[in-house]
Coordinates of C-alpha atoms in Angstrom, one line a residue:
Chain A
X1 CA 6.6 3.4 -19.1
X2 CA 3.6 5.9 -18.2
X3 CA 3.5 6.3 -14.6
X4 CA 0.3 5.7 -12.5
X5 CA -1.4 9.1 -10.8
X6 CA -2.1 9.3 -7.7
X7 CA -5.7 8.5 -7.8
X8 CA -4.8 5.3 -9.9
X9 CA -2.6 4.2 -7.4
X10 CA -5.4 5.0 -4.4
X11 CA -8.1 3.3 -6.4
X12 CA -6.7 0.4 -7.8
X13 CA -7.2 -2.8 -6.4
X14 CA -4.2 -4.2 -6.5
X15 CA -2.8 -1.3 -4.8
X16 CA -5.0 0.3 -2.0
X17 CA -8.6 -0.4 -3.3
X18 CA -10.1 2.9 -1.9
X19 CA -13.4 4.7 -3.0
X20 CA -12.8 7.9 -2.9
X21 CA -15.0 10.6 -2.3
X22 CA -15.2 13.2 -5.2
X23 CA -13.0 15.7 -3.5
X24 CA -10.5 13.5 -2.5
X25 CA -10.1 12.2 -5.9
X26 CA -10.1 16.2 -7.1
X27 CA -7.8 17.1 -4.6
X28 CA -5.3 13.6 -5.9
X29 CA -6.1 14.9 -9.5
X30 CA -5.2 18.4 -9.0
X31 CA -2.0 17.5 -7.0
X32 CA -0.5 15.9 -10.2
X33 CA -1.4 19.0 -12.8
X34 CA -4.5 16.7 -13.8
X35 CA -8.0 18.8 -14.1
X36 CA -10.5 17.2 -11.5
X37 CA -13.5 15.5 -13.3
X38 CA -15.3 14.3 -10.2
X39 CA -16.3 17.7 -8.9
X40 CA -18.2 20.9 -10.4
X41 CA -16.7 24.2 -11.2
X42 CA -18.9 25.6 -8.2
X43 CA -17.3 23.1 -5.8
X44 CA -13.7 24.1 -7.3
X45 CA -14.4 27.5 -6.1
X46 CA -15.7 26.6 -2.7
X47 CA -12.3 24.1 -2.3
X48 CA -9.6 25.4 -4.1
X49 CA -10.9 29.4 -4.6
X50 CA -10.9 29.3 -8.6
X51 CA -12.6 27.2 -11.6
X52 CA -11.5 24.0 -13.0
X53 CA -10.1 25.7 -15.9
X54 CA -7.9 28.1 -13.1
X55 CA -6.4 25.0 -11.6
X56 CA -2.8 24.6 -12.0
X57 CA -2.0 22.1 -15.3
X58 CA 1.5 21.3 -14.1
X59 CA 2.1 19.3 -10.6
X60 CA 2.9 21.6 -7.4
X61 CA 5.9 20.2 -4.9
X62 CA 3.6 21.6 -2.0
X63 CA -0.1 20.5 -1.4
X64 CA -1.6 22.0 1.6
X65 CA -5.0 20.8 2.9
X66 CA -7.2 22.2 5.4
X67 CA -10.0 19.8 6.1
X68 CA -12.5 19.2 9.4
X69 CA -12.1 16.2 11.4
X70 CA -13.0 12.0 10.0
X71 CA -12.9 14.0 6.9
X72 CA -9.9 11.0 5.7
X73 CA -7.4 13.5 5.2
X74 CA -4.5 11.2 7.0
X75 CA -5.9 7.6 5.2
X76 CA -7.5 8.6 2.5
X77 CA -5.1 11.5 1.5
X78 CA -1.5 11.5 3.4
X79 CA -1.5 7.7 3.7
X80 CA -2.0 6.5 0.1
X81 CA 0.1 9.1 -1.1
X82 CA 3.2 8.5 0.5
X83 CA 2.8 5.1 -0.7
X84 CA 2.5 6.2 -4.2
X85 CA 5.3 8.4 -3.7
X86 CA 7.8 5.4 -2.6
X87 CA 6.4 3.2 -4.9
X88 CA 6.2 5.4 -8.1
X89 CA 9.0 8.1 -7.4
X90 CA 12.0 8.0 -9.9
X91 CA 15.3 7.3 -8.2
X92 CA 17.9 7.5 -10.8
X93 CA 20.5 8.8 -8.1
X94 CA 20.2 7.1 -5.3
X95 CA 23.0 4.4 -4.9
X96 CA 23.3 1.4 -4.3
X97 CA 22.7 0.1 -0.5
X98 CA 21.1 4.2 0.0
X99 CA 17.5 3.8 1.1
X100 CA 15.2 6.8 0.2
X101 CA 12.5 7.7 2.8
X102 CA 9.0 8.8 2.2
X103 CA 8.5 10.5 5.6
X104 CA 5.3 10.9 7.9
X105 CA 5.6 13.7 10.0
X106 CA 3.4 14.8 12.9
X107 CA 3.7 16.9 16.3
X108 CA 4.1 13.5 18.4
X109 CA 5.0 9.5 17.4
X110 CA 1.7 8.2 18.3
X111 CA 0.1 10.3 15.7
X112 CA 2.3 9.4 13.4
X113 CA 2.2 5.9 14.2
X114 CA -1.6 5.9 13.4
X115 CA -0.8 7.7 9.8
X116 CA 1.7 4.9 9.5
X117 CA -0.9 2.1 10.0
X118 CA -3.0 3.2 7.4
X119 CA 0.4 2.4 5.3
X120 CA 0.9 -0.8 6.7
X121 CA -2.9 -1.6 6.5
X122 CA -2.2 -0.6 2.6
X123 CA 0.7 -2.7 2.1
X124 CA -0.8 -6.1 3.7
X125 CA -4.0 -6.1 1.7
X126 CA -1.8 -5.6 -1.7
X127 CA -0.7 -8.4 -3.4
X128 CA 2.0 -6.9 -4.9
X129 CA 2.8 -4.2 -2.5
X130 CA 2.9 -7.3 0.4
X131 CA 5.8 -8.8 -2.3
X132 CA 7.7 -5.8 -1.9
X133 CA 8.2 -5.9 1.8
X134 CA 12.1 -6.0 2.8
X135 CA 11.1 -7.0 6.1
X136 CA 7.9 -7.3 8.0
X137 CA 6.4 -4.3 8.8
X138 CA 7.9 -2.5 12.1
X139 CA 5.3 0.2 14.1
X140 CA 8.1 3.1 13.0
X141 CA 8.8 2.0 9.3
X142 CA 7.7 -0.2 6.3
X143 CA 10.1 -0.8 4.1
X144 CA 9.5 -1.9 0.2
X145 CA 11.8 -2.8 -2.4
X146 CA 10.5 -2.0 -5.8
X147 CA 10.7 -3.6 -8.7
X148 CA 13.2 -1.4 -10.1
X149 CA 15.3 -2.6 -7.0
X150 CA 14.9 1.1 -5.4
X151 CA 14.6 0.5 -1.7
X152 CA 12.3 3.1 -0.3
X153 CA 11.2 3.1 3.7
X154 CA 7.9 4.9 4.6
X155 CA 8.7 5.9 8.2
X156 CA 7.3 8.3 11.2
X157 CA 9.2 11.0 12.9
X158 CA 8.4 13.6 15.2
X159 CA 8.4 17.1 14.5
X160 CA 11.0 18.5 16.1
X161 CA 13.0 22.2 16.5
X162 CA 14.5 22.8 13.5
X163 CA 13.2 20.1 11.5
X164 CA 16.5 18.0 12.5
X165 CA 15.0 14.8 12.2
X166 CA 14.2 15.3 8.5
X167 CA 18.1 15.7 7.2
X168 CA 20.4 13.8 6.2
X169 CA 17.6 11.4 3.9
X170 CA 17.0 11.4 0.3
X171 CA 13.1 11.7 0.6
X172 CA 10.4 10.8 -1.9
X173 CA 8.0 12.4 -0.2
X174 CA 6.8 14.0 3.1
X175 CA 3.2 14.6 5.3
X176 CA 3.3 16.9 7.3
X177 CA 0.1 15.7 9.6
X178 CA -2.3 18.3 11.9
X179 CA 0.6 20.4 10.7
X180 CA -1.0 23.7 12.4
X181 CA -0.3 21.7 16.1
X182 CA 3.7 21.1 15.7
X183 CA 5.6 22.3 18.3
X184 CA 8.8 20.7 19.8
X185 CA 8.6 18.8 22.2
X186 CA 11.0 19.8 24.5
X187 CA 10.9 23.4 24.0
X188 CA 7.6 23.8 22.6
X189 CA 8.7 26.0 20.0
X190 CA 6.6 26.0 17.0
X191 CA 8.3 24.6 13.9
X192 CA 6.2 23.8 11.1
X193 CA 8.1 26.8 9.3
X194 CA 11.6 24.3 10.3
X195 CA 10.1 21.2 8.9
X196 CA 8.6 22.3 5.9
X197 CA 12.1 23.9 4.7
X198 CA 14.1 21.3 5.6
X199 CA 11.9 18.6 3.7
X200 CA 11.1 20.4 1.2
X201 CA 14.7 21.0 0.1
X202 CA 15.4 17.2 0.4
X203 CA 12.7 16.0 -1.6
X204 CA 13.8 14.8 -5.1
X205 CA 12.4 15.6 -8.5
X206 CA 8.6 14.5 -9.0
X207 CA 8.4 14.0 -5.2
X208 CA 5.9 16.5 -2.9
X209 CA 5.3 17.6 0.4
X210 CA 2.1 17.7 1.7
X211 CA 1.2 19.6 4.8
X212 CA -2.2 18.9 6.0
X213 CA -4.2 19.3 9.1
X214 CA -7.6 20.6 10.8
X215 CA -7.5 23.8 11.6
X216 CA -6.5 26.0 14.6
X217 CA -5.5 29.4 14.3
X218 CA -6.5 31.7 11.6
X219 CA -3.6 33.6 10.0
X220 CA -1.2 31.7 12.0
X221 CA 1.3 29.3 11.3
X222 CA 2.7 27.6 7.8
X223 CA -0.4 25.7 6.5
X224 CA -2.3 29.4 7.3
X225 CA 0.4 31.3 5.3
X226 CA 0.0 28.2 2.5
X227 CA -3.3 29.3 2.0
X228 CA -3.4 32.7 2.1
X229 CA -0.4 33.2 -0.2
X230 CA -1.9 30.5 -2.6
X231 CA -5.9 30.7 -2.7
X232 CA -7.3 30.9 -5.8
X233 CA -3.7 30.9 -7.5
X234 CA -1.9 28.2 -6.6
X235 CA 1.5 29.4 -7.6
X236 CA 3.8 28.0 -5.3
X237 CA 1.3 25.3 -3.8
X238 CA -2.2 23.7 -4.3
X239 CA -4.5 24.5 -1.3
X240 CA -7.8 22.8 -0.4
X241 CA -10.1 23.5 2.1
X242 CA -12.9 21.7 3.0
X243 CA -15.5 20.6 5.9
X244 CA -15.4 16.8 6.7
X245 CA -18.8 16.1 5.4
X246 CA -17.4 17.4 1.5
X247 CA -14.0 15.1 2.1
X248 CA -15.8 12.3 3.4
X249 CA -19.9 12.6 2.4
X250 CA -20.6 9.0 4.5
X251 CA -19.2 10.7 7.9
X252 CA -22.2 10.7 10.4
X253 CA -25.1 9.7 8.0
X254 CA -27.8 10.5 11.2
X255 CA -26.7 13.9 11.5
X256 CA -26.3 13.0 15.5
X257 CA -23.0 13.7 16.3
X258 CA -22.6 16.7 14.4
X259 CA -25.5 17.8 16.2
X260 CA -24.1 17.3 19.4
X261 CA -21.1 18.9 18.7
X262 CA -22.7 22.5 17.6
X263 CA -24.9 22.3 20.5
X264 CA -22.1 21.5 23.5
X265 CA -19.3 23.8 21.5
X266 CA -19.9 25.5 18.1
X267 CA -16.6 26.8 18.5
X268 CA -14.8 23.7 18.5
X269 CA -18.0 22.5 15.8
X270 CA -16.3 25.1 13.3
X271 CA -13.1 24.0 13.6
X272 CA -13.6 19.9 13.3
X273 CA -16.5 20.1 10.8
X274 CA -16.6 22.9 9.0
X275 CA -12.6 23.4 8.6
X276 CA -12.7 26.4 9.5
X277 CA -9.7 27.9 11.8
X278 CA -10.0 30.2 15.1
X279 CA -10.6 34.0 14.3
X280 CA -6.9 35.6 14.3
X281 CA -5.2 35.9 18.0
X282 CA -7.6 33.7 19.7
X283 CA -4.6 31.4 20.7
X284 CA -2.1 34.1 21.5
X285 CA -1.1 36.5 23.9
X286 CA -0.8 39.4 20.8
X287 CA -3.1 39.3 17.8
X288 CA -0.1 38.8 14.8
X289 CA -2.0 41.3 13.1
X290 CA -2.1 43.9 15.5
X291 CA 2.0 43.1 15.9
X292 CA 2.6 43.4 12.7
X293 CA 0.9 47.0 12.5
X294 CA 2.9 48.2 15.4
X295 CA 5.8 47.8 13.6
X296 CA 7.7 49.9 11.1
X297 CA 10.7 48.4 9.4
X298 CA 11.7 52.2 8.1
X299 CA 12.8 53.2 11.2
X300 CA 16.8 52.9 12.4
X301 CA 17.1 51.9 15.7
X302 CA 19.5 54.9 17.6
X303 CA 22.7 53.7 18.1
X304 CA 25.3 55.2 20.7
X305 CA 28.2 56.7 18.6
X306 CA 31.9 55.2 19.4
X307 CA 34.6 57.2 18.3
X308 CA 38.0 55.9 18.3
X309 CA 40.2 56.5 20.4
Chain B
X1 CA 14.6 -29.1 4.8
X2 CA 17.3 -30.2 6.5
X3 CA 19.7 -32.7 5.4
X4 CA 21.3 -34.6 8.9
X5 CA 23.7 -37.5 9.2
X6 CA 21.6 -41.0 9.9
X7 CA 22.1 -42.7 13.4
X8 CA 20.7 -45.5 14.6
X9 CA 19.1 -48.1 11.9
X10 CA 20.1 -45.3 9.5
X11 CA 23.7 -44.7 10.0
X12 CA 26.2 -44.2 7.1
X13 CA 23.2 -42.9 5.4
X14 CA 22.2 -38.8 4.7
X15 CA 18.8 -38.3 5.6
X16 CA 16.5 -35.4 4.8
X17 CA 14.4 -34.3 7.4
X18 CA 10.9 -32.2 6.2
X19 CA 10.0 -29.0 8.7
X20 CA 6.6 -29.6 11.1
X21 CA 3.8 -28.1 9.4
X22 CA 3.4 -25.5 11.7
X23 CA 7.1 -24.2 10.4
X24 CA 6.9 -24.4 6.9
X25 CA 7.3 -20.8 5.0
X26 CA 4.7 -18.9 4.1
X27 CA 2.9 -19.6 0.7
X28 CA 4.2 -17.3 -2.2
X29 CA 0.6 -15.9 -3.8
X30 CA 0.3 -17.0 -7.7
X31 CA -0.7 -14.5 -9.9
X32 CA -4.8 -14.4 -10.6
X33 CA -4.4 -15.8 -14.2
X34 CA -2.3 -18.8 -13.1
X35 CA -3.5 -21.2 -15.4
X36 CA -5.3 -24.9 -14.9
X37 CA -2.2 -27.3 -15.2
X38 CA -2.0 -29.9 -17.8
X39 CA -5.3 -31.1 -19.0
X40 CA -8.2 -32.1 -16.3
X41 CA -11.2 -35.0 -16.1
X42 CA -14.4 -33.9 -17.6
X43 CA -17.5 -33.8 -16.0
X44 CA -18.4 -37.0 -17.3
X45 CA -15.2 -38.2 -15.4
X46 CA -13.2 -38.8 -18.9
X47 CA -9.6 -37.5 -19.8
X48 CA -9.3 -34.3 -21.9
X49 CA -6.9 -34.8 -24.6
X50 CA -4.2 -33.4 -22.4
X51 CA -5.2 -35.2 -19.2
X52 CA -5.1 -38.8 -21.4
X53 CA -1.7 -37.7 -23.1
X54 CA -0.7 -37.3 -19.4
X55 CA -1.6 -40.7 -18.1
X56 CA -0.1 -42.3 -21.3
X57 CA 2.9 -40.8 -20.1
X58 CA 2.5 -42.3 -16.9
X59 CA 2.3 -45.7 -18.5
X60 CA -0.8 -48.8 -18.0
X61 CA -0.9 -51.2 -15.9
X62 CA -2.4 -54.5 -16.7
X63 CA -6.5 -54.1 -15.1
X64 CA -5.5 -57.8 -14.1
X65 CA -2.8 -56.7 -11.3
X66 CA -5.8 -55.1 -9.5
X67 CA -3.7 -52.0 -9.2
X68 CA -4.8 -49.9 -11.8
X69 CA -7.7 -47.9 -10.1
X70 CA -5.4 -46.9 -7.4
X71 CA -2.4 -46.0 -10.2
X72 CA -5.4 -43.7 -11.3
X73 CA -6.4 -42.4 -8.1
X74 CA -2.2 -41.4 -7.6
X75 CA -2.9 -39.5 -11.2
X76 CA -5.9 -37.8 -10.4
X77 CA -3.9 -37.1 -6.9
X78 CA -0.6 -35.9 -8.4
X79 CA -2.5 -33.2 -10.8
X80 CA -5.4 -31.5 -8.7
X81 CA -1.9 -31.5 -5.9
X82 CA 0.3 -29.9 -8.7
X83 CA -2.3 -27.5 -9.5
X84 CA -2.7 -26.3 -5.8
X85 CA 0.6 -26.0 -4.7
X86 CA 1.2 -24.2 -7.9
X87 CA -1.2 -21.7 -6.5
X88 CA 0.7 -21.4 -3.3
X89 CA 4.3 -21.1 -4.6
X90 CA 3.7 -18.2 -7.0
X91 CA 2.0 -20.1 -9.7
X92 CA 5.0 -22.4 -10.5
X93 CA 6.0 -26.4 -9.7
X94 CA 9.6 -26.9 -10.9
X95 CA 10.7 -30.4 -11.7
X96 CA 12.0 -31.2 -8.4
X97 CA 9.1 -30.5 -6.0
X98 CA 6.7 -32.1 -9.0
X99 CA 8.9 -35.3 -8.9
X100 CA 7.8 -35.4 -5.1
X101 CA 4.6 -35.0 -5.9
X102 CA 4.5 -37.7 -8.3
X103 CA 5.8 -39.7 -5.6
X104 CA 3.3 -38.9 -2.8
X105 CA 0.6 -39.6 -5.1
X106 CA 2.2 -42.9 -6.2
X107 CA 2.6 -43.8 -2.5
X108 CA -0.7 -42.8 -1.8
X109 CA -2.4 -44.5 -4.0
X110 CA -0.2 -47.8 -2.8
X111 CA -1.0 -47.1 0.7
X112 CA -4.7 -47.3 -0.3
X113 CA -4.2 -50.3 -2.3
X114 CA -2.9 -51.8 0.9
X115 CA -5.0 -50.7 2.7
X116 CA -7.6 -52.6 1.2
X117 CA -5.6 -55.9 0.4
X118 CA -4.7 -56.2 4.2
X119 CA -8.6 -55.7 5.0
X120 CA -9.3 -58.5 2.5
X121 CA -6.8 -60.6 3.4
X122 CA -6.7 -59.9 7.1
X123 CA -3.1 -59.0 6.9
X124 CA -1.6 -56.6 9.7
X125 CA 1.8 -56.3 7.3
X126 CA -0.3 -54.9 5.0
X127 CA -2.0 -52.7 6.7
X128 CA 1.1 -51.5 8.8
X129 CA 2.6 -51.1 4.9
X130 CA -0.6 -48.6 4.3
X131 CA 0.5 -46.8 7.1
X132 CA 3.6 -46.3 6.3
X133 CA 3.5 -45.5 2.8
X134 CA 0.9 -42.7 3.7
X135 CA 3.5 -41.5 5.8
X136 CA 6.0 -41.1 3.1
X137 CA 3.5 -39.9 1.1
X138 CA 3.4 -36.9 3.9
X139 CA 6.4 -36.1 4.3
X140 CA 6.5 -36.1 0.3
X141 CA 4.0 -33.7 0.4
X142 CA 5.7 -31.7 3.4
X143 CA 9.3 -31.7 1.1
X144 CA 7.8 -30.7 -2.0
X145 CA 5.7 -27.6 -0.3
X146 CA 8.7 -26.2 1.2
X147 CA 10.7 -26.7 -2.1
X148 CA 8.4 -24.9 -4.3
X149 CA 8.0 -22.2 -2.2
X150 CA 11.7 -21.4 -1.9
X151 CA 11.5 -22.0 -5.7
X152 CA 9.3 -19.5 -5.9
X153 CA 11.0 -16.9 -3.6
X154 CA 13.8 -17.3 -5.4
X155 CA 12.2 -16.4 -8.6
X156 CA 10.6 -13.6 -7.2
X157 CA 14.3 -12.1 -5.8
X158 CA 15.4 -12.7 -9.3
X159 CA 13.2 -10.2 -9.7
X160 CA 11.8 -11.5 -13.4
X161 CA 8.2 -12.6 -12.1
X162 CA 7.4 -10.0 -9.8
X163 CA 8.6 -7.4 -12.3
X164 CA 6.0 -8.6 -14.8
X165 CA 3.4 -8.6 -12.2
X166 CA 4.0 -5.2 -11.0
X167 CA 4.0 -4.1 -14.9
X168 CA 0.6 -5.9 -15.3
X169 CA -1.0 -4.5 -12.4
X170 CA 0.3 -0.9 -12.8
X171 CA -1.2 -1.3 -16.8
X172 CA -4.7 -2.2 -15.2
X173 CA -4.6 0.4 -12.8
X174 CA -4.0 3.5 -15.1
X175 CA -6.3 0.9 -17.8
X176 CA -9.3 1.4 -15.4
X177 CA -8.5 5.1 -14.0
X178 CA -8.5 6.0 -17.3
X179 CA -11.9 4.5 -18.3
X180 CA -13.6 5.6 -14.8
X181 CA -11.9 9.4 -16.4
X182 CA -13.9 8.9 -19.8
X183 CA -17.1 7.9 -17.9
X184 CA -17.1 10.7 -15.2
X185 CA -16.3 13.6 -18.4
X186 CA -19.1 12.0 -20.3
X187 CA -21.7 12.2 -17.8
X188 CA -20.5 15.7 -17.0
X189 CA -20.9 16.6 -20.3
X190 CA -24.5 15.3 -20.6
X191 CA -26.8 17.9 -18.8
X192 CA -25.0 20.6 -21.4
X193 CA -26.3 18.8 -24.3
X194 CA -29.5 18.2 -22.9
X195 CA -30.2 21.8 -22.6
X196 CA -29.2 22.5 -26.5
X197 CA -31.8 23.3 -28.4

């Protein structure tokens, strides 16, 4: 049987009933190898850094967004499509009693919590997806069973060092939300590097992982490094960036509060509406640049000789 | 439902007690297309071929026992009932929960008939019979509710009905995306032609 896209899935009644923006239905498009019809090859190169025709015709396992603030990147974008992903995912291995995980990952619980509610808010309006529920929904998981009898739990974590919370799952799919703001907890070591590696490996065939935040720091960090490797060429990953008012064109209709940001802080202005990140090193003690120029990977470091004896 | 062991005026005999209201289990959606039931009155108030066939089934009463109208008003009861509870238990009544149906309606409709016979005749027996057949007809109604909608849960862990309803909603989704796909590369397309000479 032909399996339903993404955007199906986001804008079908029965399922989430969303109207999407034309972005967000290019970026759900473009995320399954499907060339975006809602947007013009001008816009394509503003988002995604190439034309329509340049877009990648075969789904990517990583789409990264970069996207200003109340631009629906976390309910219109991370939230429908782990749904899809636990609904729609094949799961020819997993056994019997095993239940596979779509995860929803973000630097603390209550942020993922919120991503989760979206979920849940998905699920209770759906006729069918309400049908599905194993139990009632819990404020850390909602688990469905599928037609198919898969069993498939959209849950929250935190991200934490290493990315250990992540193993040991069969996963269908995983957000990785504000991704450029993960650090662990406890040691505040940044691990969005960690967590992308150790999802990405676990997610099966068909399945994605989707890293997407607002931005922080230029040049730093995974989403950063998503982008620059990928812009324009996709070849490991789709990238999108965008300002909110592209993502979401019904965001502030007066033109007040945007106003009100650029005038108290244009820096912060950049960054929420315009998606735009920090210049490099403005967040840390040594631009990574400069760093990166100071070193010379040719050199041997002297070493005392030891004779033996 | 529970089924407890009489006491009382009711020992040596089981007796089936109906969950409150307020406890009952939630209703089991029917699918949109669930269809009418069997037959319905006309506007003018007159049986469709279906609805008559129906009360044939049911059987006449004589006009002349005075309960005929009321015999009608348990018909007329028993399907518009069917129909809704059909649309809370997943849009299915098995026999079971229809049989106790058929009897709320029957007792309702006797209830009413008493009703009006104890007014009439100044009876209190009557009239406490009224009452206590619209009881029954309650607790009838309470029974049968409960019953169709584990009916209907258990159809739906069977798996069979759900199944088809997924399958039907998943062909209208990728139905309709596909037709909003055609509309949005047709109107793209349209500015380019307009511009050919």
């Amino acid at each position: 049987m032909k399996r339903m896209t993404l955007r199906q899935f986001a804008s079908s009644k029965a399922y989430c009933g969303l109207d999407l923006s034309p972005l967000t239905a290019a970026i759900m498009d473009a995320s399954e190898g499907i060339r975006p019809t809602t947007i013009s090859d001008g816009e394509a190169f503003a988002h995604f850094g190439c034309t329509l025709a340049d877009l990648p015709t075969e789904r990517r396992r990583t789409v990264a967004v970069r996207a200003g603030g109340r631009g629906g990147k976390t309910s219109r974008l991370l939230a429908p499509a782990a749904l899809h992903a636990a609904w729609t995912v094949p799961l020819p291995t997993l056994r019997r009693g095993e239940v596979a995980s779509a995860l929803l990952v973000a630097p603390d619980l209550k942020l993922a919590r919120q991503a989760l509610s979206f979920v849940i808010g998905y699920v209770e309006d759906s006729k069918i997806l309400t049908r599905a529920l194993v139990e009632p929904p819990t404020r850390d998981s909602v688990e469905l069973r599928r037609p198919d009898g898969k069993r498939v739990r959209v849950e929250v974590i935190a991200a934490s060092r290493g990315g250990r919370g992540v193993r040991g799952r069969t996963l269908v799919f995983a957000g990785l939300d504000e991704a450029c703001f993960f650090f662990d907890e406890t040691s505040g070591v940044i691990n969005d590097a960690d967590v992308y590696r150790a999802v990405l490996q676990r997610v099966v065939d068909v399945g994605q992982v989707w890293p997407a935040s607002t931005p922080w720091l230029a040049d730093t960090g995974l989403l950063e490094q998503l982008i620059a490797k990928n812009w324009g060429t996709h070849g490991h990953a789709l990238v999108c960036t965008a300002g909110t008012r592209s993502m979401n064109p019904s965001w502030d209709p007066t033109g007040e509060i945007e106003q009100d940001l650029r005038d108290q802080d244009p820096d912060a202005a950049m960054r929420e509406i315009d998606g735009l990140p920090m210049a490099g090193g403005a967040g840390v003690f040594f631009d990574p640049e400069a760093l990166r120029a100071c070193v010379d990977e040719t050199l041997v470091l002297p070493l005392p000789i030891v004779r033996a004896a | 439902m529970a089924l407890r062991t009489g006491h009382g005026n009711g020992a040596g005999v089981p007796r089936v007690e109906v969950r409150a209201p307020d406890e009952l289990p939630a209703p089991v959606p029917a699918p949109l297309a669930v269809a009418g039931g069997q037959g319905q009155r006309r506007a003018d108030g007159t049986a469709d071929q279906e609805f008559a066939k129906l009360l044939g089934r049911l059987g006449g009463l004589a006009k002349s026992s005075g309960f005929a109208p009321y015999r009608q008003l348990a018909a007329d009861f028993t399907a518009q009932h069917t129909v809704a509870l059909a649309a809370m238990a997943g849009g299915q009544v098995g026999p079971a929960p229809s049989s106790m149906v058929a009897s709320a309606g029957l007792q309702l409709g006797a209830s009413r008939w008493a009703f009006d016979r104890g007014a009439k005749r100044r009876d209190p027996a009557l009239l406490k019979l009224g009452s206590t057949l619209a009881n029954d007809s309650r607790q009838n109604l309470l029974a049968a509710y409960e019953l169709a909608v584990r009916e209907a849960k258990a159809r739906d862990s069977n798996g069979e009905s759900f199944a088809a309803d997924v399958e039907r909603a998943n062909a209208e989704a990728i139905a309709e995306g596909e037709r909003q796909r055609e509309a949005e590369l047709r109107s793209r397309a349209q500015p380019e032609e307009d511009v050919e000479p």
